[in-house]
Amino acid sequence: AAAVYGVQGVENSANTPGETYMYKGAYWKDNNFIYLMAGQGQPVMWRYNMSTNNWCHIKKPTSSTTFFNYGVQGTEHVDNYPPTVENPSVWKDGNGNFWMFGGQVFDESQYSGSVGRTAWVNTLWKYSPTTNSWTWMKGKNPTTYTQNVNSTNNIPFTPGYYGNKDTADEKNLPASRNKSIFWQRNNELFLAYGAGKLNDNPLKYTDQWKYDILSNNFTWIGGRTAATSNLEYIEDMINPSVYNIPILKNYFFDGNQTVYGFRASKQNEIWAFNLVDNTWQCIKPEQAYNYGTIGVEASTNAPYRTANIWIKDGDLYMMGAEAGSNSMVSLWKFNLTTKNYTCLKKGNYNAGVINQPNVNNLPKAAYEAANWVNDGKLYLLGGGDSSNSYNDFWEYDFVTNIFTRK
């Protein structure tokens, strides 16, 4: 479906960002609102009101040919716009500002001159909901990239600058990347890992970074400075180790000191990263998928594959699907104390009727959707798979064990 913009700042039931806006972009939750930035196309900021179930666009370039405008670094301006990027790192600080780092520019037509191709970026942006304006804070403007950064590189990126470990410096910058793990504490934003590309080969990063909002400086705090096409390394499958380097897909930060994620090369294997001692530990090895008895926890239960992940009351929740198909969809709980799975629901995808709870309703197990917990309920917005992107919005009620399409 195409976007329907309506009047800027005015909610309307007919407004919609369209399906391409709901996949791989950036999103932030602010009280009862979800702010959404496209993964492709023009840099339009959308806002979704969970109370009214309506959209409105709140910031949009006046020209249809404007795909970015960096402005002056460190200076907020109403005409500043970041490029739309896929899979950036995002945060919301204590003052209500939104932050966005990195990502991949999908549409090569957005850049001209020395780039002219898709690019991985390492720019850091801040958005103020109060002033409705962006500020380019750190990083390189991709229009200044050389075509061949490393002589043979045919996809523009910048390698960044690590400096000295645990030492902040205004020159420090993470390399261009997307799909990083990210979290925050107080006035500090963190990111780790990520992906890029060199000579048509994928790059995997295993470094960890801290950005201090007050000083506007990055610090390299851990991991390796080198990136290769195959950097996964598992030294100890039982105990925590700083030498373990699993490559993850879905992940979630618990808000305290642990990041949980699923190992990309395994169907249902869960790993935990301890932010205090920088160790990875496998907390649930891969096993054969088994639904077991619906609603009953068991050590032999396991989903086939997982898409999206939430954390609620100290446990993980995730959507599951079989063999790359959305024909059989399931909702799972993983108990972090017992390390066991429970299948809460399973069945065929069923869109149901909007705003009508039904025991047979089930969303697609879409990847890279916006998902969050609010008032004790799970929410799932957009996402996609290998061939489609979706713009539907779902709510799951634990009390009734029912999904509702909103």
mmCIF file of C-alpha atoms in Angstrom:
data_model
loop_
_atom_site.group_PDB
_atom_site.id
_atom_site.type_symbol
_atom_site.label_atom_id
_atom_site.label_comp_id
_atom_site.label_asym_id
_atom_site.label_seq_id
_atom_site.Cartn_x
_atom_site.Cartn_y
_atom_site.Cartn_z
ATOM 1 C CA ALA A 1 0.000 0.000 0.000
ATOM 2 C CA ALA A 2 1.198 3.510 -0.810
ATOM 3 C CA ALA A 3 1.685 6.143 1.862
ATOM 4 C CA VAL A 4 -1.222 8.458 2.667
ATOM 5 C CA TYR A 5 0.227 11.559 4.320
ATOM 6 C CA GLY A 6 -2.801 13.664 5.162
ATOM 7 C CA VAL A 7 -2.145 16.933 7.029
ATOM 8 C CA GLN A 8 1.154 17.208 8.869
ATOM 9 C CA GLY A 9 0.688 16.705 12.603
ATOM 10 C CA VAL A 10 -3.002 15.781 12.272
ATOM 11 C CA GLU A 11 -4.039 12.197 13.005
ATOM 12 C CA ASN A 12 -6.507 10.550 10.660
ATOM 13 C CA SER A 13 -7.694 6.974 10.258
ATOM 14 C CA ALA A 14 -6.892 7.173 6.530
ATOM 15 C CA ASN A 15 -3.219 8.073 7.099
ATOM 16 C CA THR A 16 -0.648 5.318 6.609
ATOM 17 C CA PRO A 17 3.125 5.185 6.102
ATOM 18 C CA GLY A 18 2.697 2.372 3.574
ATOM 19 C CA GLU A 19 4.310 -1.031 3.727
ATOM 20 C CA THR A 20 7.856 -0.095 2.715
ATOM 21 C CA TYR A 21 8.084 2.162 5.762
ATOM 22 C CA MET A 22 7.403 -0.690 8.146
ATOM 23 C CA TYR A 23 10.467 -2.826 7.495
ATOM 24 C CA LYS A 24 14.070 -2.378 8.660
ATOM 25 C CA GLY A 25 13.715 1.321 9.486
ATOM 26 C CA ALA A 26 14.120 3.122 12.825
ATOM 27 C CA TYR A 27 11.521 3.425 15.566
ATOM 28 C CA TRP A 28 11.275 4.940 19.025
ATOM 29 C CA LYS A 29 8.651 4.521 21.742
ATOM 30 C CA ASP A 30 7.655 7.627 23.711
ATOM 31 C CA ASN A 31 4.858 7.069 26.217
ATOM 32 C CA ASN A 32 1.792 6.131 24.156
ATOM 33 C CA PHE A 33 3.366 7.081 20.830
ATOM 34 C CA ILE A 34 5.534 5.195 18.371
ATOM 35 C CA TYR A 35 7.758 7.288 16.096
ATOM 36 C CA LEU A 36 8.798 5.642 12.856
ATOM 37 C CA MET A 37 11.470 6.543 10.309
ATOM 38 C CA ALA A 38 11.549 4.829 6.936
ATOM 39 C CA GLY A 39 14.133 2.264 5.929
ATOM 40 C CA GLN A 40 13.828 3.518 2.345
ATOM 41 C CA GLY A 41 12.587 6.542 0.442
ATOM 42 C CA GLN A 42 12.377 10.089 1.768
ATOM 43 C CA PRO A 43 13.190 10.857 5.428
ATOM 44 C CA VAL A 44 9.638 11.240 6.708
ATOM 45 C CA MET A 45 8.993 11.010 10.461
ATOM 46 C CA TRP A 46 5.720 9.300 11.320
ATOM 47 C CA ARG A 47 3.945 9.078 14.677
ATOM 48 C CA TYR A 48 1.496 6.383 15.703
ATOM 49 C CA ASN A 49 -0.913 6.967 18.602
ATOM 50 C CA MET A 50 -1.644 3.698 20.401
ATOM 51 C CA SER A 51 -4.674 5.226 22.105
ATOM 52 C CA THR A 52 -6.456 6.364 18.922
ATOM 53 C CA ASN A 53 -4.942 3.754 16.559
ATOM 54 C CA ASN A 54 -4.155 6.553 14.084
ATOM 55 C CA TRP A 55 -1.084 7.813 12.201
ATOM 56 C CA CYS A 56 0.175 11.246 11.275
ATOM 57 C CA HIS A 57 3.369 12.420 9.638
ATOM 58 C CA ILE A 58 5.103 15.071 11.725
ATOM 59 C CA LYS A 59 8.121 15.962 9.594
ATOM 60 C CA LYS A 60 8.600 15.707 5.828
ATOM 61 C CA PRO A 61 10.848 17.460 3.281
ATOM 62 C CA THR A 62 9.050 20.129 1.291
ATOM 63 C CA SER A 63 10.633 18.906 -1.935
ATOM 64 C CA SER A 64 10.031 15.425 -3.343
ATOM 65 C CA THR A 65 13.675 15.330 -4.445
ATOM 66 C CA THR A 66 15.141 15.872 -0.951
ATOM 67 C CA PHE A 67 16.550 12.616 0.431
ATOM 68 C CA PHE A 68 18.964 14.091 2.980
ATOM 69 C CA ASN A 69 20.406 17.368 4.223
ATOM 70 C CA TYR A 70 23.248 17.145 6.722
ATOM 71 C CA GLY A 71 23.518 20.825 7.451
ATOM 72 C CA VAL A 72 26.294 21.954 9.812
ATOM 73 C CA GLN A 73 27.619 19.297 12.160
ATOM 74 C CA GLY A 74 26.490 19.944 15.730
ATOM 75 C CA THR A 75 23.908 22.571 14.707
ATOM 76 C CA GLU A 76 20.186 21.841 14.863
ATOM 77 C CA HIS A 77 18.105 23.132 11.963
ATOM 78 C CA VAL A 78 14.546 22.601 10.799
ATOM 79 C CA ASP A 79 15.774 21.722 7.288
ATOM 80 C CA ASN A 80 18.222 19.027 8.431
ATOM 81 C CA TYR A 81 17.356 15.460 7.412
ATOM 82 C CA PRO A 82 19.283 12.208 7.770
ATOM 83 C CA PRO A 83 19.112 9.742 4.887
ATOM 84 C CA THR A 84 16.746 6.839 5.357
ATOM 85 C CA VAL A 85 18.760 3.768 6.352
ATOM 86 C CA GLU A 86 18.069 0.111 7.013
ATOM 87 C CA ASN A 87 18.777 -1.453 10.421
ATOM 88 C CA PRO A 88 20.324 1.518 12.274
ATOM 89 C CA SER A 89 20.973 1.649 16.029
ATOM 90 C CA VAL A 90 18.438 3.790 17.901
ATOM 91 C CA TRP A 91 18.003 5.165 21.416
ATOM 92 C CA LYS A 92 15.874 7.600 23.420
ATOM 93 C CA ASP A 93 17.735 9.635 26.046
ATOM 94 C CA GLY A 94 16.537 10.886 29.417
ATOM 95 C CA ASN A 95 15.494 14.231 27.931
ATOM 96 C CA GLY A 96 13.201 12.615 25.374
ATOM 97 C CA ASN A 97 15.521 13.091 22.376
ATOM 98 C CA PHE A 98 15.833 10.327 19.771
ATOM 99 C CA TRP A 99 19.216 9.146 18.501
ATOM 100 C CA MET A 100 20.148 7.150 15.394
ATOM 101 C CA PHE A 101 23.522 5.740 14.332
ATOM 102 C CA GLY A 102 24.691 3.963 11.201
ATOM 103 C CA GLY A 103 22.589 1.853 8.902
ATOM 104 C CA GLN A 104 22.703 1.050 5.221
ATOM 105 C CA VAL A 105 21.504 3.503 2.584
ATOM 106 C CA PHE A 106 19.377 1.263 0.398
ATOM 107 C CA ASP A 107 18.574 3.584 -2.488
ATOM 108 C CA GLU A 108 21.705 4.518 -4.407
ATOM 109 C CA SER A 109 19.868 7.368 -6.149
ATOM 110 C CA GLN A 110 19.879 9.265 -2.850
ATOM 111 C CA TYR A 111 23.566 10.097 -3.301
ATOM 112 C CA SER A 112 25.430 11.550 -6.237
ATOM 113 C CA GLY A 113 28.975 12.445 -7.099
ATOM 114 C CA SER A 114 31.572 10.143 -5.557
ATOM 115 C CA VAL A 115 29.109 7.627 -4.112
ATOM 116 C CA GLY A 116 26.359 6.684 -6.531
ATOM 117 C CA ARG A 117 25.861 3.313 -4.849
ATOM 118 C CA THR A 118 24.390 1.884 -1.707
ATOM 119 C CA ALA A 119 26.504 2.921 1.260
ATOM 120 C CA TRP A 120 27.027 1.942 4.866
ATOM 121 C CA VAL A 121 27.182 5.015 7.097
ATOM 122 C CA ASN A 122 28.621 5.894 10.516
ATOM 123 C CA THR A 123 26.724 9.117 11.134
ATOM 124 C CA LEU A 124 25.097 9.858 14.489
ATOM 125 C CA TRP A 125 21.902 11.935 14.485
ATOM 126 C CA LYS A 126 19.749 13.483 17.217
ATOM 127 C CA TYR A 127 16.080 14.303 16.791
ATOM 128 C CA SER A 128 14.212 16.618 19.174
ATOM 129 C CA PRO A 129 10.448 15.930 19.359
ATOM 130 C CA THR A 130 10.110 19.338 21.047
ATOM 131 C CA THR A 131 11.562 21.345 18.154
ATOM 132 C CA ASN A 132 10.801 18.730 15.488
ATOM 133 C CA SER A 133 14.329 19.114 14.144
ATOM 134 C CA TRP A 134 17.383 16.944 13.456
ATOM 135 C CA THR A 135 21.052 17.535 14.319
ATOM 136 C CA TRP A 136 23.979 15.780 12.633
ATOM 137 C CA MET A 137 26.178 15.092 15.692
ATOM 138 C CA LYS A 138 29.090 12.880 14.569
ATOM 139 C CA GLY A 139 30.362 10.784 11.681
ATOM 140 C CA LYS A 140 31.075 11.254 8.022
ATOM 141 C CA ASN A 141 28.731 12.596 5.372
ATOM 142 C CA PRO A 142 28.683 9.825 2.721
ATOM 143 C CA THR A 143 28.843 12.373 -0.096
ATOM 144 C CA THR A 144 32.461 12.925 0.980
ATOM 145 C CA TYR A 145 33.363 9.210 0.770
ATOM 146 C CA THR A 146 35.847 8.252 -1.892
ATOM 147 C CA GLN A 147 34.677 5.630 -4.327
ATOM 148 C CA ASN A 148 37.416 3.174 -3.312
ATOM 149 C CA VAL A 149 38.136 3.603 0.369
ATOM 150 C CA ASN A 150 40.444 0.581 0.494
ATOM 151 C CA SER A 151 41.468 0.631 -3.170
ATOM 152 C CA THR A 152 39.323 -2.404 -4.008
ATOM 153 C CA ASN A 153 36.167 -1.561 -2.074
ATOM 154 C CA ASN A 154 33.230 -1.051 -4.394
ATOM 155 C CA ILE A 155 30.617 -0.251 -1.772
ATOM 156 C CA PRO A 156 31.335 3.040 -0.003
ATOM 157 C CA PHE A 157 31.870 3.046 3.732
ATOM 158 C CA THR A 158 34.285 4.607 6.212
ATOM 159 C CA PRO A 159 36.525 2.492 8.485
ATOM 160 C CA GLY A 160 36.204 4.826 11.465
ATOM 161 C CA TYR A 161 38.904 5.458 14.056
ATOM 162 C CA TYR A 162 39.359 3.380 17.197
ATOM 163 C CA GLY A 163 41.907 5.416 19.124
ATOM 164 C CA ASN A 164 43.022 3.961 22.460
ATOM 165 C CA LYS A 165 40.793 1.492 24.268
ATOM 166 C CA ASP A 166 38.719 3.025 27.101
ATOM 167 C CA THR A 167 39.903 6.536 26.165
ATOM 168 C CA ALA A 168 37.412 9.072 24.859
ATOM 169 C CA ASP A 169 38.557 11.283 21.997
ATOM 170 C CA GLU A 170 36.734 13.604 19.619
ATOM 171 C CA LYS A 171 38.363 11.754 16.679
ATOM 172 C CA ASN A 172 37.028 8.333 17.695
ATOM 173 C CA LEU A 173 34.334 6.897 15.409
ATOM 174 C CA PRO A 174 32.908 3.405 14.904
ATOM 175 C CA ALA A 175 33.206 2.065 11.373
ATOM 176 C CA SER A 176 30.189 2.217 9.058
ATOM 177 C CA ARG A 177 27.711 -0.572 9.826
ATOM 178 C CA ASN A 178 24.142 -1.658 10.395
ATOM 179 C CA LYS A 179 22.453 -4.420 12.436
ATOM 180 C CA SER A 180 24.328 -3.584 15.639
ATOM 181 C CA ILE A 181 23.260 -4.483 19.158
ATOM 182 C CA PHE A 182 22.449 -1.297 21.087
ATOM 183 C CA TRP A 183 21.507 -0.244 24.615
ATOM 184 C CA GLN A 184 21.837 2.752 26.906
ATOM 185 C CA ARG A 185 22.481 3.793 30.489
ATOM 186 C CA ASN A 186 22.013 7.306 31.855
ATOM 187 C CA ASN A 187 23.726 9.752 29.460
ATOM 188 C CA GLU A 188 25.644 7.041 27.621
ATOM 189 C CA LEU A 189 24.661 5.229 24.425
ATOM 190 C CA PHE A 190 26.202 1.841 23.613
ATOM 191 C CA LEU A 191 26.511 -0.210 20.452
ATOM 192 C CA ALA A 192 28.259 -3.469 19.639
ATOM 193 C CA TYR A 193 28.813 -5.767 16.705
ATOM 194 C CA GLY A 194 27.178 -5.006 13.363
ATOM 195 C CA ALA A 195 27.565 -5.755 9.676
ATOM 196 C CA GLY A 196 28.975 -4.125 6.569
ATOM 197 C CA LYS A 197 30.422 -5.149 3.236
ATOM 198 C CA LEU A 198 33.830 -5.116 1.548
ATOM 199 C CA ASN A 199 34.607 -6.364 -1.977
ATOM 200 C CA ASP A 200 31.111 -7.866 -2.113
ATOM 201 C CA ASN A 201 31.947 -9.934 0.968
ATOM 202 C CA PRO A 202 30.012 -9.457 4.220
ATOM 203 C CA LEU A 203 31.833 -7.930 7.168
ATOM 204 C CA LYS A 204 31.091 -8.816 10.792
ATOM 205 C CA TYR A 205 32.183 -6.471 13.568
ATOM 206 C CA THR A 206 32.748 -7.622 17.152
ATOM 207 C CA ASP A 207 33.759 -4.316 18.733
ATOM 208 C CA GLN A 208 31.880 -2.423 21.462
ATOM 209 C CA TRP A 209 31.476 1.360 21.708
ATOM 210 C CA LYS A 210 30.210 3.970 24.154
ATOM 211 C CA TYR A 211 28.992 7.440 23.222
ATOM 212 C CA ASP A 212 28.801 10.090 25.939
ATOM 213 C CA ILE A 213 26.005 12.556 25.227
ATOM 214 C CA LEU A 214 27.483 15.281 27.438
ATOM 215 C CA SER A 215 30.961 15.264 25.895
ATOM 216 C CA ASN A 216 29.837 14.265 22.359
ATOM 217 C CA ASN A 217 32.648 11.685 22.188
ATOM 218 C CA PHE A 218 32.868 8.000 21.312
ATOM 219 C CA THR A 219 35.019 5.503 23.225
ATOM 220 C CA TRP A 220 36.076 2.072 22.008
ATOM 221 C CA ILE A 221 35.462 -0.097 25.093
ATOM 222 C CA GLY A 222 35.925 -3.684 23.937
ATOM 223 C CA GLY A 223 36.064 -6.298 21.218
ATOM 224 C CA ARG A 224 38.322 -6.473 18.208
ATOM 225 C CA THR A 225 39.215 -3.678 15.831
ATOM 226 C CA ALA A 226 39.409 -5.943 12.789
ATOM 227 C CA ALA A 227 36.366 -7.074 10.836
ATOM 228 C CA THR A 228 36.311 -10.128 8.570
ATOM 229 C CA SER A 229 33.764 -12.054 6.552
ATOM 230 C CA ASN A 230 33.662 -14.942 9.041
ATOM 231 C CA LEU A 231 34.502 -13.913 12.595
ATOM 232 C CA GLU A 232 32.247 -16.185 14.652
ATOM 233 C CA TYR A 233 34.259 -18.088 17.244
ATOM 234 C CA ILE A 234 32.912 -20.283 20.041
ATOM 235 C CA GLU A 235 35.495 -21.339 22.610
ATOM 236 C CA ASP A 236 33.244 -22.475 25.463
ATOM 237 C CA MET A 237 29.628 -23.602 25.010
ATOM 238 C CA ILE A 238 29.033 -23.931 28.763
ATOM 239 C CA ASN A 239 30.799 -21.153 30.636
ATOM 240 C CA PRO A 240 30.899 -17.375 30.052
ATOM 241 C CA SER A 241 33.961 -16.325 28.077
ATOM 242 C CA VAL A 242 35.355 -13.107 26.641
ATOM 243 C CA TYR A 243 36.626 -15.221 23.735
ATOM 244 C CA ASN A 244 33.188 -16.365 22.627
ATOM 245 C CA ILE A 245 32.024 -14.446 19.550
ATOM 246 C CA PRO A 246 28.581 -15.655 18.437
ATOM 247 C CA ILE A 247 26.911 -13.983 15.473
ATOM 248 C CA LEU A 248 23.342 -13.088 16.446
ATOM 249 C CA LYS A 249 20.058 -12.231 14.793
ATOM 250 C CA ASN A 250 17.124 -11.307 17.061
ATOM 251 C CA TYR A 251 18.239 -9.778 20.366
ATOM 252 C CA PHE A 252 16.965 -7.749 23.298
ATOM 253 C CA PHE A 253 18.532 -5.678 26.113
ATOM 254 C CA ASP A 254 16.996 -6.346 29.547
ATOM 255 C CA GLY A 255 17.476 -2.746 30.695
ATOM 256 C CA ASN A 256 20.040 -3.786 33.300
ATOM 257 C CA GLN A 257 23.231 -5.577 32.279
ATOM 258 C CA THR A 258 22.374 -8.389 29.853
ATOM 259 C CA VAL A 259 21.702 -8.642 26.128
ATOM 260 C CA TYR A 260 19.924 -11.801 24.944
ATOM 261 C CA GLY A 261 19.972 -13.008 21.359
ATOM 262 C CA PHE A 262 19.526 -15.968 19.036
ATOM 263 C CA ARG A 263 22.566 -17.360 17.265
ATOM 264 C CA ALA A 264 22.111 -16.780 13.539
ATOM 265 C CA SER A 265 23.470 -20.157 12.421
ATOM 266 C CA LYS A 266 21.206 -22.136 14.773
ATOM 267 C CA GLN A 267 17.445 -22.504 14.912
ATOM 268 C CA ASN A 268 16.705 -21.759 18.570
ATOM 269 C CA GLU A 269 20.015 -21.345 20.426
ATOM 270 C CA ILE A 270 20.047 -18.447 22.918
ATOM 271 C CA TRP A 271 23.121 -16.516 24.073
ATOM 272 C CA ALA A 272 23.551 -13.880 26.778
ATOM 273 C CA PHE A 273 26.082 -11.034 26.782
ATOM 274 C CA ASN A 274 27.080 -9.669 30.190
ATOM 275 C CA LEU A 275 27.806 -5.932 29.935
ATOM 276 C CA VAL A 276 29.796 -5.920 33.176
ATOM 277 C CA ASP A 277 32.520 -8.415 32.238
ATOM 278 C CA ASN A 278 32.002 -8.463 28.433
ATOM 279 C CA THR A 279 31.416 -12.226 28.290
ATOM 280 C CA TRP A 280 29.137 -14.303 26.082
ATOM 281 C CA GLN A 281 27.473 -17.457 27.400
ATOM 282 C CA CYS A 282 25.215 -19.990 25.702
ATOM 283 C CA ILE A 283 22.193 -20.329 27.984
ATOM 284 C CA LYS A 284 20.125 -22.632 25.737
ATOM 285 C CA PRO A 285 21.838 -24.854 23.138
ATOM 286 C CA GLU A 286 20.099 -25.644 19.870
ATOM 287 C CA GLN A 287 17.674 -28.554 19.953
ATOM 288 C CA ALA A 288 15.080 -30.179 17.708
ATOM 289 C CA TYR A 289 11.923 -28.113 17.414
ATOM 290 C CA ASN A 290 8.986 -29.414 19.409
ATOM 291 C CA TYR A 291 5.756 -27.610 20.331
ATOM 292 C CA GLY A 292 4.985 -29.898 23.233
ATOM 293 C CA THR A 293 1.700 -29.290 25.034
ATOM 294 C CA ILE A 294 0.371 -25.765 24.436
ATOM 295 C CA GLY A 295 0.792 -23.666 27.582
ATOM 296 C CA VAL A 296 3.004 -26.219 29.347
ATOM 297 C CA GLU A 297 6.714 -25.573 29.924
ATOM 298 C CA ALA A 298 9.109 -28.445 29.172
ATOM 299 C CA SER A 299 12.833 -28.905 28.656
ATOM 300 C CA THR A 300 12.169 -30.600 25.296
ATOM 301 C CA ASN A 301 10.125 -27.710 23.861
ATOM 302 C CA ALA A 302 11.717 -25.464 21.227
ATOM 303 C CA PRO A 303 10.579 -23.301 18.271
ATOM 304 C CA TYR A 304 11.735 -24.051 14.723
ATOM 305 C CA ARG A 305 12.954 -20.517 14.111
ATOM 306 C CA THR A 306 12.278 -17.199 15.808
ATOM 307 C CA ALA A 307 11.403 -13.695 14.675
ATOM 308 C CA ASN A 308 11.233 -10.688 17.009
ATOM 309 C CA ILE A 309 11.794 -10.825 20.722
ATOM 310 C CA TRP A 310 10.303 -9.128 23.790
ATOM 311 C CA ILE A 311 11.162 -9.217 27.488
ATOM 312 C CA LYS A 312 8.427 -9.027 30.126
ATOM 313 C CA ASP A 313 8.563 -9.742 33.856
ATOM 314 C CA GLY A 314 12.011 -11.281 33.504
ATOM 315 C CA ASP A 315 11.155 -13.725 30.698
ATOM 316 C CA LEU A 316 11.677 -13.665 26.936
ATOM 317 C CA TYR A 317 8.849 -13.902 24.407
ATOM 318 C CA MET A 318 9.203 -14.462 20.679
ATOM 319 C CA MET A 319 7.283 -15.346 17.528
ATOM 320 C CA GLY A 320 8.088 -18.621 15.817
ATOM 321 C CA ALA A 321 7.484 -20.039 12.355
ATOM 322 C CA GLU A 322 8.293 -23.238 10.503
ATOM 323 C CA ALA A 323 10.854 -23.698 7.746
ATOM 324 C CA GLY A 324 10.781 -20.198 6.299
ATOM 325 C CA SER A 325 7.002 -20.267 5.993
ATOM 326 C CA ASN A 326 4.343 -18.236 7.755
ATOM 327 C CA SER A 327 1.761 -21.002 7.317
ATOM 328 C CA MET A 328 2.326 -22.237 10.887
ATOM 329 C CA VAL A 329 2.881 -19.390 13.344
ATOM 330 C CA SER A 330 3.527 -19.637 17.074
ATOM 331 C CA LEU A 331 4.106 -17.501 20.159
ATOM 332 C CA TRP A 332 6.702 -18.702 22.679
ATOM 333 C CA LYS A 333 7.896 -17.901 26.176
ATOM 334 C CA PHE A 334 11.429 -18.625 27.387
ATOM 335 C CA ASN A 335 11.853 -18.804 31.160
ATOM 336 C CA LEU A 336 15.244 -17.274 31.994
ATOM 337 C CA THR A 337 15.316 -19.063 35.353
ATOM 338 C CA THR A 338 14.527 -22.616 34.242
ATOM 339 C CA LYS A 339 15.918 -22.126 30.694
ATOM 340 C CA ASN A 340 12.853 -23.838 29.205
ATOM 341 C CA TYR A 341 10.450 -22.932 26.397
ATOM 342 C CA THR A 342 6.641 -22.836 26.472
ATOM 343 C CA CYS A 343 4.537 -22.631 23.303
ATOM 344 C CA LEU A 344 1.670 -20.295 24.204
ATOM 345 C CA LYS A 345 -0.181 -20.374 20.870
ATOM 346 C CA LYS A 346 0.185 -21.928 17.439
ATOM 347 C CA GLY A 347 -1.818 -22.092 14.252
ATOM 348 C CA ASN A 348 -2.079 -20.716 10.732
ATOM 349 C CA TYR A 349 -1.745 -16.997 10.021
ATOM 350 C CA ASN A 350 -5.156 -15.372 10.477
ATOM 351 C CA ALA A 351 -5.581 -11.598 10.026
ATOM 352 C CA GLY A 352 -9.031 -11.590 11.600
ATOM 353 C CA VAL A 353 -11.085 -8.391 11.761
ATOM 354 C CA ILE A 354 -9.495 -5.108 12.840
ATOM 355 C CA ASN A 355 -10.080 -4.353 16.553
ATOM 356 C CA GLN A 356 -11.909 -7.667 17.023
ATOM 357 C CA PRO A 357 -10.158 -10.050 19.457
ATOM 358 C CA ASN A 358 -10.456 -13.657 18.343
ATOM 359 C CA VAL A 359 -8.822 -16.801 19.634
ATOM 360 C CA ASN A 360 -7.893 -17.755 16.055
ATOM 361 C CA ASN A 361 -6.087 -14.484 15.238
ATOM 362 C CA LEU A 362 -2.361 -14.875 14.577
ATOM 363 C CA PRO A 363 0.106 -12.439 12.961
ATOM 364 C CA LYS A 364 2.824 -13.412 10.537
ATOM 365 C CA ALA A 365 6.191 -14.167 12.118
ATOM 366 C CA ALA A 366 7.774 -11.195 10.352
ATOM 367 C CA TYR A 367 11.403 -10.246 10.796
ATOM 368 C CA GLU A 368 12.662 -6.825 11.905
ATOM 369 C CA ALA A 369 9.306 -5.495 13.031
ATOM 370 C CA ALA A 370 8.886 -2.766 15.626
ATOM 371 C CA ASN A 371 7.970 -4.540 18.845
ATOM 372 C CA TRP A 372 7.499 -3.394 22.436
ATOM 373 C CA VAL A 373 5.681 -4.032 25.722
ATOM 374 C CA ASN A 374 3.070 -1.553 26.958
ATOM 375 C CA ASP A 375 0.640 -1.898 29.886
ATOM 376 C CA GLY A 376 1.486 -5.564 30.199
ATOM 377 C CA LYS A 377 0.698 -6.364 26.558
ATOM 378 C CA LEU A 378 2.921 -7.263 23.610
ATOM 379 C CA TYR A 379 2.846 -5.141 20.433
ATOM 380 C CA LEU A 380 4.113 -5.940 16.945
ATOM 381 C CA LEU A 381 4.193 -3.400 14.099
ATOM 382 C CA GLY A 382 5.158 -4.033 10.478
ATOM 383 C CA GLY A 383 8.172 -6.148 9.596
ATOM 384 C CA GLY A 384 8.711 -8.369 6.598
ATOM 385 C CA ASP A 385 10.234 -11.529 5.170
ATOM 386 C CA SER A 386 12.431 -12.388 2.195
ATOM 387 C CA SER A 387 9.825 -11.246 -0.332
ATOM 388 C CA ASN A 388 7.268 -9.039 1.429
ATOM 389 C CA SER A 389 6.926 -6.142 3.840
ATOM 390 C CA TYR A 390 3.883 -5.633 6.053
ATOM 391 C CA ASN A 391 2.104 -2.678 7.644
ATOM 392 C CA ASP A 392 -0.219 -4.420 10.068
ATOM 393 C CA PHE A 393 -0.237 -3.753 13.807
ATOM 394 C CA TRP A 394 -0.941 -6.391 16.474
ATOM 395 C CA GLU A 395 -1.636 -6.508 20.205
ATOM 396 C CA TYR A 396 -1.326 -9.611 22.395
ATOM 397 C CA ASP A 397 -3.216 -9.868 25.697
ATOM 398 C CA PHE A 398 -1.703 -12.274 28.239
ATOM 399 C CA VAL A 399 -4.928 -12.529 30.226
ATOM 400 C CA THR A 400 -7.022 -13.804 27.315
ATOM 401 C CA ASN A 401 -4.131 -15.322 25.296
ATOM 402 C CA ILE A 402 -5.538 -13.555 22.229
ATOM 403 C CA PHE A 403 -4.038 -11.449 19.423
ATOM 404 C CA THR A 404 -5.953 -8.463 18.042
ATOM 405 C CA ARG A 405 -5.106 -6.678 14.789
ATOM 406 C CA LYS A 406 -5.352 -2.937 15.452
#
